[in-house]
Short mmCIF file of N, CA and C in Angstrom, two decimals:
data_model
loop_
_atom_site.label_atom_id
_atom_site.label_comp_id
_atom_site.label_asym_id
_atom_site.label_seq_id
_atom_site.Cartn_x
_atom_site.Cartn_y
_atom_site.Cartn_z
N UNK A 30 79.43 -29.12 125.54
CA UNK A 30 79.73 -29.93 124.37
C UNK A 30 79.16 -29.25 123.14
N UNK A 31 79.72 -29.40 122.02
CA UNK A 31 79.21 -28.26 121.34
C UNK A 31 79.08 -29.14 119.84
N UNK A 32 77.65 -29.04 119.15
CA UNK A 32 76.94 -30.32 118.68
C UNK A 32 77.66 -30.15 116.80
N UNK A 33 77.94 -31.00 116.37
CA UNK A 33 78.56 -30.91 115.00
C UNK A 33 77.92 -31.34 113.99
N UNK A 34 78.18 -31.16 112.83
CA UNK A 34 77.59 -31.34 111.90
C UNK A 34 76.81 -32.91 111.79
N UNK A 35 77.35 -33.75 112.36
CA UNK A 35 76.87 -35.44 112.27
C UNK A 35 75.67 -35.57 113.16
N UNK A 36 75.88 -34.66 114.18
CA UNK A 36 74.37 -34.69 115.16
C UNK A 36 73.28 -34.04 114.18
N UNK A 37 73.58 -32.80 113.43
CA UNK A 37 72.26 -32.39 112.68
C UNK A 37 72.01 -33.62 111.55
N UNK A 38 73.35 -34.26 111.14
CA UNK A 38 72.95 -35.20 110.04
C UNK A 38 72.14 -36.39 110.81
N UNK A 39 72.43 -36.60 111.64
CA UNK A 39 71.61 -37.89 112.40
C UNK A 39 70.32 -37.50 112.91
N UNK A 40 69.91 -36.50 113.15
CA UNK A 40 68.56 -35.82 113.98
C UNK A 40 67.76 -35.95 112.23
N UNK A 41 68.60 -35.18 111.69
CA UNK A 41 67.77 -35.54 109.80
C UNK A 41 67.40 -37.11 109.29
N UNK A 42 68.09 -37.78 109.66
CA UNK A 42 68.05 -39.49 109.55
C UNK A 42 67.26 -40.01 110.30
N UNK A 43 66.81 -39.19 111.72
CA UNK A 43 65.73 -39.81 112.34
C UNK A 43 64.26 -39.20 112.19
N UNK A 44 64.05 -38.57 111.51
CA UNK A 44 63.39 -37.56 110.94
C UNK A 44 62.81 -36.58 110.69
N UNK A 45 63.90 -35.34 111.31
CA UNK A 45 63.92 -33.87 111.31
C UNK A 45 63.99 -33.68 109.97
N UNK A 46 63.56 -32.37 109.82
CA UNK A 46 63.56 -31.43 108.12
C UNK A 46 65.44 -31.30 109.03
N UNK A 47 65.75 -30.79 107.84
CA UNK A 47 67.07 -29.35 108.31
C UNK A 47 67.47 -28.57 108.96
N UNK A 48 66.45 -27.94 108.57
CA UNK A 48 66.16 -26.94 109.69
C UNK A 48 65.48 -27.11 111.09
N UNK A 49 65.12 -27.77 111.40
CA UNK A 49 64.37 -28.79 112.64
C UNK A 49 65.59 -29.44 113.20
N UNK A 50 66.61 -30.04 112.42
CA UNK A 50 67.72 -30.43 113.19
C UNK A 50 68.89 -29.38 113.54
N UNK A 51 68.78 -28.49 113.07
CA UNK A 51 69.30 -26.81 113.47
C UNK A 51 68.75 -26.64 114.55
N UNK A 52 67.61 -26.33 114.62
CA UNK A 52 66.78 -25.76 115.92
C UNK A 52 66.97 -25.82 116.91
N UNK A 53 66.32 -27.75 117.03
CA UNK A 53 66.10 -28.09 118.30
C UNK A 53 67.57 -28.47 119.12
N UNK A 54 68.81 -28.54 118.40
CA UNK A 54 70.14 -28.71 119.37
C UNK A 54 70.53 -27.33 119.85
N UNK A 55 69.81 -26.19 119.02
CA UNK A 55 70.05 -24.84 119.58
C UNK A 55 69.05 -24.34 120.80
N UNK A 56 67.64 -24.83 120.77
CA UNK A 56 67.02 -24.98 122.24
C UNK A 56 67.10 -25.78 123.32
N UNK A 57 68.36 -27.06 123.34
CA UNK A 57 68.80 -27.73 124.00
C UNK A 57 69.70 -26.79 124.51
N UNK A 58 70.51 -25.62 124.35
CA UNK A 58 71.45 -25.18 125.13
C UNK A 58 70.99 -24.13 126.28
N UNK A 59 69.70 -23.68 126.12
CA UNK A 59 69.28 -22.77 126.96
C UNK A 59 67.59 -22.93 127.47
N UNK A 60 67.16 -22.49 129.20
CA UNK A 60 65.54 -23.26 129.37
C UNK A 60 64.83 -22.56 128.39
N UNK A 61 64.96 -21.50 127.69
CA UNK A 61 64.13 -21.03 126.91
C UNK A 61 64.29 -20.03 125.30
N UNK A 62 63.70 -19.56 124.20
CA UNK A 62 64.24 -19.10 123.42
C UNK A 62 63.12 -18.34 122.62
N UNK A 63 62.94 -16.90 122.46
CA UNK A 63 62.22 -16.61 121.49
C UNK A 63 62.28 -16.95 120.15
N UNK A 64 61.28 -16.44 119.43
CA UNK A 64 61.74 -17.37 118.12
C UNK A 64 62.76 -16.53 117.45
N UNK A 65 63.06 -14.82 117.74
CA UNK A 65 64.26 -14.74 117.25
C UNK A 65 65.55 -15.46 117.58
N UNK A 66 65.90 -15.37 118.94
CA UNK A 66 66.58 -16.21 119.59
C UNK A 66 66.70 -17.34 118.94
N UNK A 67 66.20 -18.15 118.44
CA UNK A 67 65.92 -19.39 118.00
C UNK A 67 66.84 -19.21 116.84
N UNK A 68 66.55 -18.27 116.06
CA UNK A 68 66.55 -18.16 114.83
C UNK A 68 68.30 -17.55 114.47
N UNK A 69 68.47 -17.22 115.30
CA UNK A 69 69.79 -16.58 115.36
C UNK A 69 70.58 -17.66 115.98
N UNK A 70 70.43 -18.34 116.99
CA UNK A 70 71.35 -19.36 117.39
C UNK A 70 71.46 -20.32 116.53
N UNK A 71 70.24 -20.98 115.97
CA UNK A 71 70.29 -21.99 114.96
C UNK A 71 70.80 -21.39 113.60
N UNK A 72 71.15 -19.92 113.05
CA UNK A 72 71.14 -19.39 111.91
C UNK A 72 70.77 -20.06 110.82
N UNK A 73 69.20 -20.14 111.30
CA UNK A 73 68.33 -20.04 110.52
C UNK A 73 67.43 -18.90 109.81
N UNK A 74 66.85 -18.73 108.58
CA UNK A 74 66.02 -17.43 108.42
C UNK A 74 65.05 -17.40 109.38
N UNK A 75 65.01 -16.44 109.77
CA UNK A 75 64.07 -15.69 111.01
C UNK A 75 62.15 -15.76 110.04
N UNK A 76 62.61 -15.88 108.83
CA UNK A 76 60.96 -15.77 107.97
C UNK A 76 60.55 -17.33 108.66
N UNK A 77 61.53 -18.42 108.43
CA UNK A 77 61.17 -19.91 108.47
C UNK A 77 61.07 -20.13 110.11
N UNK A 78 61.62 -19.89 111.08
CA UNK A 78 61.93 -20.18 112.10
C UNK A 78 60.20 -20.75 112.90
N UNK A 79 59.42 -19.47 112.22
CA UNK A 79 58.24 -19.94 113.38
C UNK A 79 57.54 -21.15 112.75
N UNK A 80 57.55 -21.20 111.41
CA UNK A 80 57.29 -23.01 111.02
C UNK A 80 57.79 -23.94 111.87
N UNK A 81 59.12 -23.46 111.90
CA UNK A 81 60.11 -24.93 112.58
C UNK A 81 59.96 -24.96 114.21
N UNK A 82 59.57 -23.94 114.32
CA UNK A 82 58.72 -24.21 116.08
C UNK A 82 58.00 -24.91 115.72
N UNK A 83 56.98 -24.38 114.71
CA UNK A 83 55.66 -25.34 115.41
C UNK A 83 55.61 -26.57 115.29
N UNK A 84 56.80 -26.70 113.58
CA UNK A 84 56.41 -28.28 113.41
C UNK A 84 57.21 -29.16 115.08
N UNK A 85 58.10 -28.38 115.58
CA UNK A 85 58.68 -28.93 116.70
C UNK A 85 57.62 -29.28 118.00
N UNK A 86 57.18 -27.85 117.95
CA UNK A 86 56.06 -28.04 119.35
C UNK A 86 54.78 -29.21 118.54
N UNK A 87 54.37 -29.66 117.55
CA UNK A 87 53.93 -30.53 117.14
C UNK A 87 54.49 -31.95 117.23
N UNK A 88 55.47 -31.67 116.74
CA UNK A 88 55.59 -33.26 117.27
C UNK A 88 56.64 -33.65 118.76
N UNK A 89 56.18 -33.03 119.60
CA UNK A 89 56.25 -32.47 121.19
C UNK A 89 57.91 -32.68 121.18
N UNK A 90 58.59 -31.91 120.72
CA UNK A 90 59.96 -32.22 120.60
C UNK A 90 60.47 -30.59 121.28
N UNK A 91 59.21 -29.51 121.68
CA UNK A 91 59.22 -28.78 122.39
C UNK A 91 58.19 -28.14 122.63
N UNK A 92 58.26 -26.70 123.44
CA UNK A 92 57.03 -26.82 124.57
C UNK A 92 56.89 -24.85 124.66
N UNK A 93 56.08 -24.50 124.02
CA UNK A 93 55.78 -23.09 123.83
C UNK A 93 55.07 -22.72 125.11
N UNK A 94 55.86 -21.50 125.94
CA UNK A 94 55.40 -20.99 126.97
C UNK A 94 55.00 -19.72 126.69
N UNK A 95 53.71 -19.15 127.21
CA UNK A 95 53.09 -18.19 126.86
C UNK A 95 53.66 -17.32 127.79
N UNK A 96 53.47 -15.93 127.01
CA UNK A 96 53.53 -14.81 127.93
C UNK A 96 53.50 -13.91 126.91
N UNK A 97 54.22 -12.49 127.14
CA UNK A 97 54.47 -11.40 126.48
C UNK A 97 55.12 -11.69 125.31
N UNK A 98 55.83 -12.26 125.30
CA UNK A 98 56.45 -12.63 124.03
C UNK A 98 56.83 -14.30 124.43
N UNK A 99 56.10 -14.98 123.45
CA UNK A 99 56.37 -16.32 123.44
C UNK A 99 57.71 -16.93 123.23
N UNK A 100 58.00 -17.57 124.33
CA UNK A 100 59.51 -18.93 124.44
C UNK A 100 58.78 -19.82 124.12
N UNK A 101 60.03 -20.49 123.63
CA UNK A 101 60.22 -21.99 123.11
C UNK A 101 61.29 -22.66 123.99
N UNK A 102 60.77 -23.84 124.51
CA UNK A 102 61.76 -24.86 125.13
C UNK A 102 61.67 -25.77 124.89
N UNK A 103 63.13 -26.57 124.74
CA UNK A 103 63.41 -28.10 124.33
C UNK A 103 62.49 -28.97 125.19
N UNK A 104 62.16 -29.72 124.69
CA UNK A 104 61.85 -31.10 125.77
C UNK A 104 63.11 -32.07 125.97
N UNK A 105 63.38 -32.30 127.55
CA UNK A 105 64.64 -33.38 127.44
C UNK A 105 64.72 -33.92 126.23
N UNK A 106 66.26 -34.13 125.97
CA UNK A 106 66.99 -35.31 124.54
C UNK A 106 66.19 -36.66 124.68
N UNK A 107 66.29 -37.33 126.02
CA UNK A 107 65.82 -38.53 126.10
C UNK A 107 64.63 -38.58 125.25
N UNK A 108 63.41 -37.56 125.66
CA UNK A 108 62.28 -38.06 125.37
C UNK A 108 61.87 -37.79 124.07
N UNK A 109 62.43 -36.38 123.57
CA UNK A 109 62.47 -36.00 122.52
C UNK A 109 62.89 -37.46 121.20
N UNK A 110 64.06 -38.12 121.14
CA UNK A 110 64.59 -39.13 120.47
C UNK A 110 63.61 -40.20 120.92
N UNK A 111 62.70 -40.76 121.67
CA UNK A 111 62.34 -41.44 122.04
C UNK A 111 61.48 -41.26 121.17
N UNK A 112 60.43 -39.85 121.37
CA UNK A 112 59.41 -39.70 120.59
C UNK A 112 60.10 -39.75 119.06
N UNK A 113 60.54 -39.73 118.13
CA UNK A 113 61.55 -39.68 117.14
C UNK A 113 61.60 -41.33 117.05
N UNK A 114 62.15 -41.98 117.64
CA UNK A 114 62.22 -43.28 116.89
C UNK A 114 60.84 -44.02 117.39
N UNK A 115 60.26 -43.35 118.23
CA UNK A 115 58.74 -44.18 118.07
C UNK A 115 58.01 -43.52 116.72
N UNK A 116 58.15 -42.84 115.91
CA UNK A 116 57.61 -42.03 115.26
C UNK A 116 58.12 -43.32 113.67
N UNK A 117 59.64 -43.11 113.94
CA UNK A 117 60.22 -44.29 112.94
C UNK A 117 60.19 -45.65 112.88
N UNK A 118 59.16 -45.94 113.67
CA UNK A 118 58.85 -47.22 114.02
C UNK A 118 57.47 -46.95 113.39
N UNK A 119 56.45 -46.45 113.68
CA UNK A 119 54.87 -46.61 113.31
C UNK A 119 55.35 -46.61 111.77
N UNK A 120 56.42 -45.53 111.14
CA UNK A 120 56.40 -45.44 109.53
C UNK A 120 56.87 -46.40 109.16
N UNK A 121 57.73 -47.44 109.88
CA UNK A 121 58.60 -48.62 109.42
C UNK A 121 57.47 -50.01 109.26
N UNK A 122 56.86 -49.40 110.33
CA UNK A 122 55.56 -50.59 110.40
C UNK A 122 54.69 -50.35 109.32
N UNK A 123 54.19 -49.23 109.16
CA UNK A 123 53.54 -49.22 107.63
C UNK A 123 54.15 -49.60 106.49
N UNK A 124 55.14 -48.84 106.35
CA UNK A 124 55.68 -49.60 105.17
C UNK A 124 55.60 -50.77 105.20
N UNK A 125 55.97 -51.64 106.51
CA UNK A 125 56.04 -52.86 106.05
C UNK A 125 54.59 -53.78 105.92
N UNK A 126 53.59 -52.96 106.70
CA UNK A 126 52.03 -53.94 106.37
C UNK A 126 52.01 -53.66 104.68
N UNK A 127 52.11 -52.25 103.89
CA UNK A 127 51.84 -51.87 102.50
C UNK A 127 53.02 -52.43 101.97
N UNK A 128 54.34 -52.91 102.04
CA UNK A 128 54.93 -54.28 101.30
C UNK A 128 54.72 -55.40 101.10
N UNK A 129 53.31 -55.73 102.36
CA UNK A 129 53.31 -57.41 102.55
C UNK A 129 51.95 -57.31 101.48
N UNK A 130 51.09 -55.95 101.76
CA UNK A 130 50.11 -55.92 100.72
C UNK A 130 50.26 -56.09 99.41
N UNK A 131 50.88 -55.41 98.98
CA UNK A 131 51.82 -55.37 97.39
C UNK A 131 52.31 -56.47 97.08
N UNK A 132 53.04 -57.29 97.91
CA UNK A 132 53.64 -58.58 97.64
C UNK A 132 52.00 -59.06 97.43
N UNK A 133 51.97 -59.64 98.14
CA UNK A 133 50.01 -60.28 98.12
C UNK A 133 49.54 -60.28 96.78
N UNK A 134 49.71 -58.83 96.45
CA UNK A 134 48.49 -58.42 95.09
C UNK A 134 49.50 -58.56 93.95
N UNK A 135 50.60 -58.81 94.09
CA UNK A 135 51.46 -58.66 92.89
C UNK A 135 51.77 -60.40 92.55
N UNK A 136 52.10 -61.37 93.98
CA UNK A 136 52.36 -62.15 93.04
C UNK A 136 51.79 -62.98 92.25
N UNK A 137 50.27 -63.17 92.30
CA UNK A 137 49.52 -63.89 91.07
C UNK A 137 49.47 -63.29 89.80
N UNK A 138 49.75 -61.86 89.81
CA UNK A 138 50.34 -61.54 88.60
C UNK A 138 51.76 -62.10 88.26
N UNK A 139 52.62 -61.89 88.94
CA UNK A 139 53.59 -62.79 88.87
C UNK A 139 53.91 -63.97 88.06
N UNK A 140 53.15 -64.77 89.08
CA UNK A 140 52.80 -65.94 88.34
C UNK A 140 51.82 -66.85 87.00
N UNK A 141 51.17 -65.64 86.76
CA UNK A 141 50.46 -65.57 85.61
C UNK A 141 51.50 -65.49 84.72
N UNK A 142 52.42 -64.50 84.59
CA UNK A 142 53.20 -64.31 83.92
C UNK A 142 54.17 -65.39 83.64
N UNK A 143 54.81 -65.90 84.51
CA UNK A 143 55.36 -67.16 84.37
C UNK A 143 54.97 -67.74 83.64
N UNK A 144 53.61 -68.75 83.50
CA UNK A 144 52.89 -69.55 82.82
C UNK A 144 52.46 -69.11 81.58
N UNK A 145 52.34 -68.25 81.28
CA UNK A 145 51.59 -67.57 80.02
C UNK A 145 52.27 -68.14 78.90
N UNK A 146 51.89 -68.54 77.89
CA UNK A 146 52.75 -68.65 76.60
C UNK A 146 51.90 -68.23 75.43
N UNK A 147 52.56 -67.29 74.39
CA UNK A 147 52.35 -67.27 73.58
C UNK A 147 52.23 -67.98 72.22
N UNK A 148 51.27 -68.26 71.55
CA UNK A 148 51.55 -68.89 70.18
C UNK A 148 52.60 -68.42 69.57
N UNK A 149 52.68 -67.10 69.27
CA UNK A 149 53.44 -66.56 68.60
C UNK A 149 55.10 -66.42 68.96
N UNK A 150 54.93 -67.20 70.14
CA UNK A 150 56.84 -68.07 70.64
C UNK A 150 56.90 -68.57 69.74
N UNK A 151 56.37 -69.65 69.04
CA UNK A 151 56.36 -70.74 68.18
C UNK A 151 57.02 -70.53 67.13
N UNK A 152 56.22 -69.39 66.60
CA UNK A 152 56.84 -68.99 64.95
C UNK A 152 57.99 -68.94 64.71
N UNK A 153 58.68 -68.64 64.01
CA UNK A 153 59.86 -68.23 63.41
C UNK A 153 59.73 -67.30 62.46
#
């Protein structure tokens, strides 16, 4: 199956960089990939590529095997997206404790404001 432009747009929506959603559907096709390899399948710049490993092998979305020259391998889709929307869940949850905070601290200003009147309504 051969992955199209809406899979990199959706891997970006769940929250890959660009180039991270390049990558990792290009180490899904094979058990392993140097980072040229990498870099050439995903045609990506070969300067950026070893960032986008690591930020990958960081957030375990793959799995650096040592040797003579270091591979990179996908971690299954399942778990990979799994880890990915658990990831969009802890940020969804923050946001939403630091909205309920903000609401909190904002609306007695709010409502100060409401009530306030100026003398200087009065004038004409």
């Amino acid at each position: 199956m051969e992955l199209d432009d809406n899979a990199v747009n959706d891997l970006v929506s769940l929250g890959l960089s660009g180039y991270e959603a390049r990558v990792y559907p290009a180490l899904v096709r094979r058990e392993s990939y140097t980072a040229a390899e990498a870099a050439r399948a995903a045609d990506v710049p070969r300067q950026r590529v070893y960032d986008v490993l690591d930020a990958l092998v960081r957030r375990r979305l793959a799995v650096q095997r040592p040797g003579r020259v270091a591979a990179i391998s996908a971690v299954a889709p399942e778990l990979a997206l799994a880890r990915l929307m658990a990831l969009q869940r802890e940020s969804l949850e923050r946001l939403n404790a630091t909205s309920a905070a903000l609401a909190t601290a904002l609306l007695p200003v709010w409502n100060d404001g409401r009530t306030h009147t100026d003398p200087l309504d009065y004038i004409e």
